Amino acid sequence: MAAIASTIFTAIEDLGALAVIYTAFITLYFVVLGAIVFVSHKTEAGYTAMCFGINTLILPPMFFICGAFDCGMPFYCLTSILISSLISKFKPRSIMLVYSITLYTVIFFVDYYFPNYSPNLEPFDTIVDQAVSFIFMGLMIFTTVSYLLKAYNREKKDKDELITKLDYLSSHDPLTGLYNRRSFIEVIRNNVLKNPAGFYLLMFDVDFFKRVNDNFGHVFGDHVLTAIGKVAQDTCCEEGEMAVRYGGEEFILLIRDESYDKAMVKAEQFRYKVSCLKFDDQPNVRIHISGGFVDCANPEFNNHDKLLTAVDERLYMAKTNGRDQIVGKK
């Protein structure tokens, strides 16, 4: 667009046939180069070639043809450096920067010592050319920077979303949405065992879950686990509480309450809610759980291994005592 506008205003200013032809050549150069890049899909090479062409074939001759400092070419020279700075690879970008700055510095001194190489414009023509060049180059700089900022913000947003997603996946079970085993162990080590008062642990698994999978399929089994996970999330709604899929059909609830008895009531209410679950695809199926329950403040459980061993033993006792129950220890 800038090249076309420059061609038009060069003709209007009557700088001569050579100036008009050369500015038209600029337009043709961009069109041909753009077509080659479009067909070959070599965007990086095409952009580098464009920068080299601008800084070598186009702007230096145009600087002298159009009137040197009496026209708007210095704006184009400065803007070409900005364009060259957008080359993605460091080495060609650095070479192009040094090359363009050196070349334009030499050109400016040549114009100073040999002013007759460029035509002298009328004052009004000088103002018009400089104003038009300033407007177009200002718009180009604004558009380029705006596009880069938009692209940066979009990339940053995508990166932040990816980091958030990866962080979530690293700490949560993908099927149920509950916290996973790694996250639970970190919370036990770093928080609960340092101040265990008021924390209680319920470890449970689904009774005869293998039969559920064998009789109704693994898809329905996943529905069961997801439904239990939803009840677990609804149960652990207090600050500091945590619902965990520990592995397979085994879950853990980290419960926080005023006393052991109140926490046990909460655990029993959870067991009852699970037994009341209904499934549209298998309306006659009823799910039951067996669990172990311990007080995290028990001095016997001074590390997470002892705590998990103790609650697992209570879970085993619930299984051997007939299932569909919670066995606890203060």
Coordinates of C-alpha atoms in Angstrom, one line a residue:
M1 CA 0.0 0.0 0.0
A2 CA 2.8 2.4 0.9
A3 CA 4.6 1.6 -2.4
I4 CA 1.5 2.2 -4.4
A5 CA 0.9 5.5 -2.6
S6 CA 4.5 6.5 -3.1
T7 CA 4.2 5.8 -6.9
I8 CA 1.1 8.0 -7.1
F9 CA 2.5 10.9 -5.2
T10 CA 5.8 10.7 -7.1
A11 CA 3.9 11.1 -10.3
I12 CA 1.9 14.0 -8.9
E13 CA 5.0 15.8 -7.6
D14 CA 6.5 15.5 -11.2
L15 CA 9.9 14.2 -10.1
G16 CA 10.6 12.8 -13.5
A17 CA 9.9 9.6 -15.4
L18 CA 12.8 7.7 -13.7
A19 CA 11.3 8.3 -10.2
V20 CA 7.9 7.1 -11.4
I21 CA 9.3 4.0 -13.1
Y22 CA 11.4 3.1 -10.1
T23 CA 8.5 3.5 -7.6
A24 CA 6.4 1.4 -9.9
F25 CA 9.2 -1.2 -9.8
I26 CA 8.9 -1.2 -6.0
T27 CA 5.3 -2.1 -6.3
L28 CA 6.0 -4.9 -8.8
Y29 CA 8.8 -6.2 -6.6
F30 CA 6.5 -6.6 -3.6
V31 CA 3.8 -8.2 -5.7
V32 CA 6.2 -10.8 -7.3
L33 CA 7.9 -11.6 -4.0
G34 CA 4.6 -12.0 -2.3
A35 CA 3.4 -14.4 -5.0
I36 CA 6.5 -16.5 -4.7
V37 CA 6.2 -16.7 -1.0
F38 CA 2.5 -17.6 -1.3
V39 CA 3.3 -20.4 -3.7
S40 CA 6.4 -21.8 -2.0
H41 CA 5.3 -21.3 1.6
K42 CA 8.9 -20.2 2.4
T43 CA 7.8 -17.3 4.6
E44 CA 11.0 -16.8 6.6
A45 CA 13.2 -16.8 3.4
G46 CA 10.8 -14.6 1.7
Y47 CA 10.7 -12.1 4.5
T48 CA 14.5 -12.0 4.6
A49 CA 14.6 -11.5 0.9
M50 CA 12.1 -8.7 1.2
C51 CA 14.2 -6.9 3.8
F52 CA 17.4 -7.2 1.7
G53 CA 15.5 -5.9 -1.3
I54 CA 14.1 -2.9 0.6
N55 CA 17.5 -2.0 2.1
T56 CA 19.5 -2.6 -1.1
L57 CA 17.5 -2.3 -4.3
I58 CA 14.7 0.0 -3.3
L59 CA 15.4 2.6 -0.7
P60 CA 19.0 3.7 -1.5
P61 CA 18.2 4.6 -5.2
M62 CA 14.8 6.0 -4.2
F63 CA 16.5 8.2 -1.6
F64 CA 18.4 10.1 -4.3
I65 CA 15.7 9.9 -7.0
C66 CA 13.0 11.4 -4.9
G67 CA 14.9 14.2 -3.3
A68 CA 16.9 12.9 -0.4
F69 CA 16.2 14.8 2.8
D70 CA 13.7 17.1 0.9
C71 CA 11.3 14.1 0.6
G72 CA 9.9 11.5 3.0
M73 CA 12.6 8.8 2.3
P74 CA 14.3 9.1 5.7
F75 CA 11.0 7.9 7.2
Y76 CA 11.2 4.8 5.0
C77 CA 14.8 4.2 5.8
L78 CA 14.1 4.3 9.5
T79 CA 11.0 2.1 9.1
S80 CA 13.0 -0.5 7.1
I81 CA 15.2 -1.0 10.1
L82 CA 12.1 -1.8 12.2
I83 CA 11.0 -4.3 9.5
S84 CA 14.4 -5.9 9.5
S85 CA 14.3 -6.4 13.2
L86 CA 11.4 -8.7 12.8
I87 CA 13.4 -11.4 11.1
S88 CA 13.0 -14.4 13.4
K89 CA 16.5 -15.9 13.2
F90 CA 19.2 -14.0 15.2
K91 CA 22.1 -14.3 12.8
P92 CA 20.4 -12.9 9.7
R93 CA 18.6 -10.3 11.8
S94 CA 21.8 -9.0 13.2
I95 CA 23.5 -9.0 9.9
M96 CA 20.6 -7.1 8.3
L97 CA 20.6 -4.6 11.2
V98 CA 24.3 -3.8 10.8
Y99 CA 24.1 -3.8 7.1
S100 CA 21.2 -1.4 6.9
I101 CA 22.5 1.1 9.5
T102 CA 25.9 1.2 7.8
L103 CA 24.4 1.6 4.3
Y104 CA 22.0 4.4 5.3
T105 CA 24.8 6.2 7.2
V106 CA 27.0 6.1 4.1
I107 CA 24.1 7.3 1.9
F108 CA 23.4 10.3 4.2
F109 CA 27.0 11.4 4.0
V110 CA 27.1 10.9 0.2
D111 CA 24.1 13.3 -0.1
Y112 CA 25.8 15.8 2.2
Y113 CA 29.0 15.9 0.1
F114 CA 27.3 15.4 -3.3
P115 CA 24.0 17.2 -3.1
N116 CA 23.6 17.4 -6.8
Y117 CA 22.8 13.7 -7.1
S118 CA 19.2 14.4 -5.9
P119 CA 16.6 16.9 -7.2
N120 CA 15.6 19.9 -5.2
L121 CA 11.9 20.0 -4.4
E122 CA 9.7 23.0 -4.0
P123 CA 9.0 23.7 -0.3
F124 CA 5.3 22.7 -0.7
D125 CA 6.2 19.5 -2.5
T126 CA 8.7 18.7 0.4
I127 CA 6.0 19.2 3.0
V128 CA 3.5 17.0 1.1
D129 CA 5.9 14.2 0.5
Q130 CA 7.1 14.2 4.0
A131 CA 3.6 14.3 5.4
V132 CA 2.4 11.5 3.2
S133 CA 5.4 9.4 4.1
F134 CA 5.0 10.1 7.8
I135 CA 1.4 9.1 7.7
F136 CA 1.9 5.9 5.9
M137 CA 5.0 4.9 7.9
G138 CA 3.3 5.8 11.1
L139 CA 0.3 3.6 10.2
M140 CA 2.6 0.8 9.3
I141 CA 4.5 1.0 12.5
F142 CA 1.3 1.2 14.5
T143 CA -0.2 -1.8 12.7
T144 CA 3.0 -3.9 13.0
V145 CA 3.4 -3.2 16.7
S146 CA -0.3 -3.8 17.3
Y147 CA -0.2 -7.1 15.5
L148 CA 2.9 -8.2 17.4
L149 CA 1.4 -7.3 20.7
K150 CA -1.8 -9.2 19.8
A151 CA 0.2 -12.2 18.7
Y152 CA 2.3 -12.1 21.9
N153 CA -0.8 -11.8 24.1
R154 CA -2.5 -14.7 22.2
E155 CA 0.6 -16.9 22.6
K156 CA 1.0 -15.9 26.3
K157 CA -2.7 -16.8 26.9
D158 CA -2.3 -20.1 25.1
K159 CA 0.8 -20.8 27.1
D160 CA -0.8 -19.9 30.4
E161 CA -3.9 -22.1 29.6
L162 CA -1.6 -25.0 28.7
I163 CA 0.4 -24.6 32.0
T164 CA -2.9 -24.4 33.9
K165 CA -4.2 -27.5 32.2
L166 CA -0.9 -29.4 32.7
D167 CA -0.8 -28.4 36.4
Y168 CA -4.4 -29.6 36.8
L169 CA -3.7 -32.9 35.1
S170 CA -0.6 -33.4 37.2
S171 CA -2.7 -33.1 40.4
H172 CA -6.1 -34.5 39.5
D173 CA -7.5 -37.8 38.3
P174 CA -8.8 -37.3 34.7
L175 CA -11.8 -39.6 35.2
T176 CA -13.4 -38.3 38.4
G177 CA -11.8 -34.9 38.6
L178 CA -10.7 -35.7 42.2
Y179 CA -7.2 -35.0 43.5
N180 CA -4.7 -37.8 42.7
R181 CA -2.4 -39.8 44.9
R182 CA 0.6 -37.5 44.4
S183 CA -1.3 -34.4 45.4
F184 CA -2.8 -36.2 48.5
I185 CA 0.7 -37.3 49.7
E186 CA 2.0 -33.8 49.4
V187 CA -0.9 -32.4 51.4
I188 CA -0.5 -35.0 54.1
R189 CA 3.3 -34.4 54.4
N190 CA 3.3 -30.7 54.1
N191 CA 0.1 -29.7 55.9
V192 CA -1.8 -32.3 57.8
L193 CA 1.0 -34.0 59.7
K194 CA 2.4 -30.7 60.8
N195 CA -0.9 -29.7 62.3
P196 CA -3.1 -32.8 62.4
A197 CA -5.7 -31.7 65.0
G198 CA -9.2 -31.8 63.5
F199 CA -8.2 -33.9 60.5
Y200 CA -9.6 -37.4 59.8
L201 CA -9.0 -39.9 57.1
L202 CA -11.5 -42.1 55.4
M203 CA -10.1 -44.7 53.0
F204 CA -12.7 -46.7 51.1
D205 CA -13.2 -48.8 48.0
V206 CA -16.2 -50.1 46.1
D207 CA -17.5 -53.5 47.2
F208 CA -17.4 -56.2 44.5
F209 CA -16.3 -53.6 41.9
K210 CA -14.8 -56.3 39.7
R211 CA -18.2 -57.9 39.4
V212 CA -19.6 -54.6 38.3
N213 CA -17.1 -54.4 35.5
D214 CA -17.5 -58.0 34.6
N215 CA -21.3 -57.9 34.5
F216 CA -22.0 -54.5 33.1
G217 CA -18.8 -53.5 31.4
H218 CA -16.0 -51.0 32.1
V219 CA -17.9 -48.1 30.7
F220 CA -20.5 -48.5 33.3
G221 CA -17.8 -49.1 35.9
D222 CA -16.4 -45.6 34.9
H223 CA -19.9 -44.2 35.4
V224 CA -19.9 -45.6 38.9
L225 CA -16.5 -44.2 39.8
T226 CA -17.5 -40.8 38.4
A227 CA -20.7 -40.7 40.4
I228 CA -18.9 -41.6 43.6
G229 CA -16.4 -38.9 42.8
K230 CA -19.2 -36.4 42.5
V231 CA -20.6 -37.4 46.0
A232 CA -17.0 -37.2 47.4
Q233 CA -16.6 -33.7 46.0
D234 CA -19.9 -32.6 47.5
T235 CA -18.9 -34.1 50.9
C236 CA -15.5 -32.4 51.1
C237 CA -16.7 -28.8 50.9
E238 CA -15.0 -27.4 54.0
E239 CA -11.7 -25.6 53.9
G240 CA -8.8 -28.1 54.2
E241 CA -10.9 -31.1 53.1
M242 CA -9.9 -33.2 50.2
A243 CA -11.5 -35.9 48.0
V244 CA -8.9 -38.2 46.4
R245 CA -9.0 -41.1 43.9
Y246 CA -6.1 -43.1 45.4
G247 CA -6.1 -45.7 42.7
G248 CA -8.5 -48.0 40.8
E249 CA -11.7 -48.2 42.9
E250 CA -10.0 -46.9 46.0
F251 CA -10.7 -43.4 47.3
I252 CA -9.7 -41.2 50.3
L253 CA -11.6 -38.4 52.0
L254 CA -9.6 -36.0 54.1
I255 CA -12.3 -34.8 56.5
R256 CA -12.1 -31.8 58.8
D257 CA -14.4 -31.5 61.9
E258 CA -14.6 -30.6 65.5
S259 CA -14.4 -34.1 66.9
Y260 CA -13.9 -37.7 66.0
D261 CA -17.6 -38.6 66.5
K262 CA -18.8 -35.7 64.2
A263 CA -16.3 -36.7 61.5
M264 CA -17.4 -40.3 61.7
V265 CA -21.0 -39.2 61.3
K266 CA -19.9 -37.3 58.1
A267 CA -18.2 -40.4 56.9
E268 CA -21.3 -42.6 57.5
Q269 CA -23.5 -40.0 55.7
F270 CA -21.2 -40.2 52.8
R271 CA -21.4 -44.0 52.7
Y272 CA -25.2 -43.8 52.8
K273 CA -25.3 -41.3 49.9
V274 CA -23.2 -43.7 47.8
S275 CA -25.6 -46.5 48.6
C276 CA -28.5 -44.3 47.3
L277 CA -26.9 -43.7 43.9
K278 CA -29.0 -44.7 41.0
F279 CA -28.0 -45.1 37.4
D280 CA -30.3 -44.7 34.4
D281 CA -28.6 -47.4 32.3
Q282 CA -28.6 -49.9 35.1
P283 CA -31.5 -48.9 37.5
N284 CA -31.3 -52.1 39.6
V285 CA -27.7 -51.7 40.5
R286 CA -26.8 -50.6 44.0
I287 CA -23.3 -49.6 45.0
H288 CA -21.8 -50.1 48.5
I289 CA -18.5 -49.1 49.9
S290 CA -16.3 -50.4 52.8
G291 CA -13.9 -48.0 54.5
G292 CA -11.3 -47.5 57.2
F293 CA -11.4 -44.3 59.4
V294 CA -8.6 -42.9 61.6
D295 CA -7.8 -39.7 63.5
C296 CA -4.8 -38.0 61.9
A297 CA -3.9 -36.5 65.3
N298 CA -3.3 -40.0 66.8
P299 CA 0.4 -39.8 68.0
E300 CA 1.0 -43.3 66.6
F301 CA 0.7 -41.8 63.1
N302 CA 3.8 -39.6 63.0
N303 CA 4.4 -40.0 59.3
H304 CA 2.3 -40.6 56.2
D305 CA 3.3 -44.3 55.8
K306 CA 2.0 -45.1 59.3
L307 CA -1.1 -43.1 58.8
L308 CA -1.9 -44.8 55.5
T309 CA -1.1 -48.3 56.9
A310 CA -3.4 -47.7 59.8
V311 CA -6.4 -46.6 57.7
D312 CA -5.7 -49.4 55.2
E313 CA -5.8 -51.9 58.0
R314 CA -9.3 -50.6 59.1
L315 CA -10.4 -50.9 55.5
Y316 CA -9.3 -54.5 55.4
M317 CA -11.2 -55.1 58.6
A318 CA -14.4 -53.6 57.1
K319 CA -14.0 -56.0 54.2
T320 CA -13.5 -59.1 56.3
N321 CA -16.4 -58.1 58.7
G322 CA -19.0 -58.2 55.9
R323 CA -18.4 -55.0 53.8
D324 CA -20.8 -52.0 53.5
Q325 CA -19.4 -50.5 56.7
I326 CA -16.8 -48.2 58.1
V327 CA -14.3 -49.3 60.7
G328 CA -12.6 -46.6 62.7
K329 CA -10.0 -45.9 65.3
K330 CA -9.5 -42.8 67.3

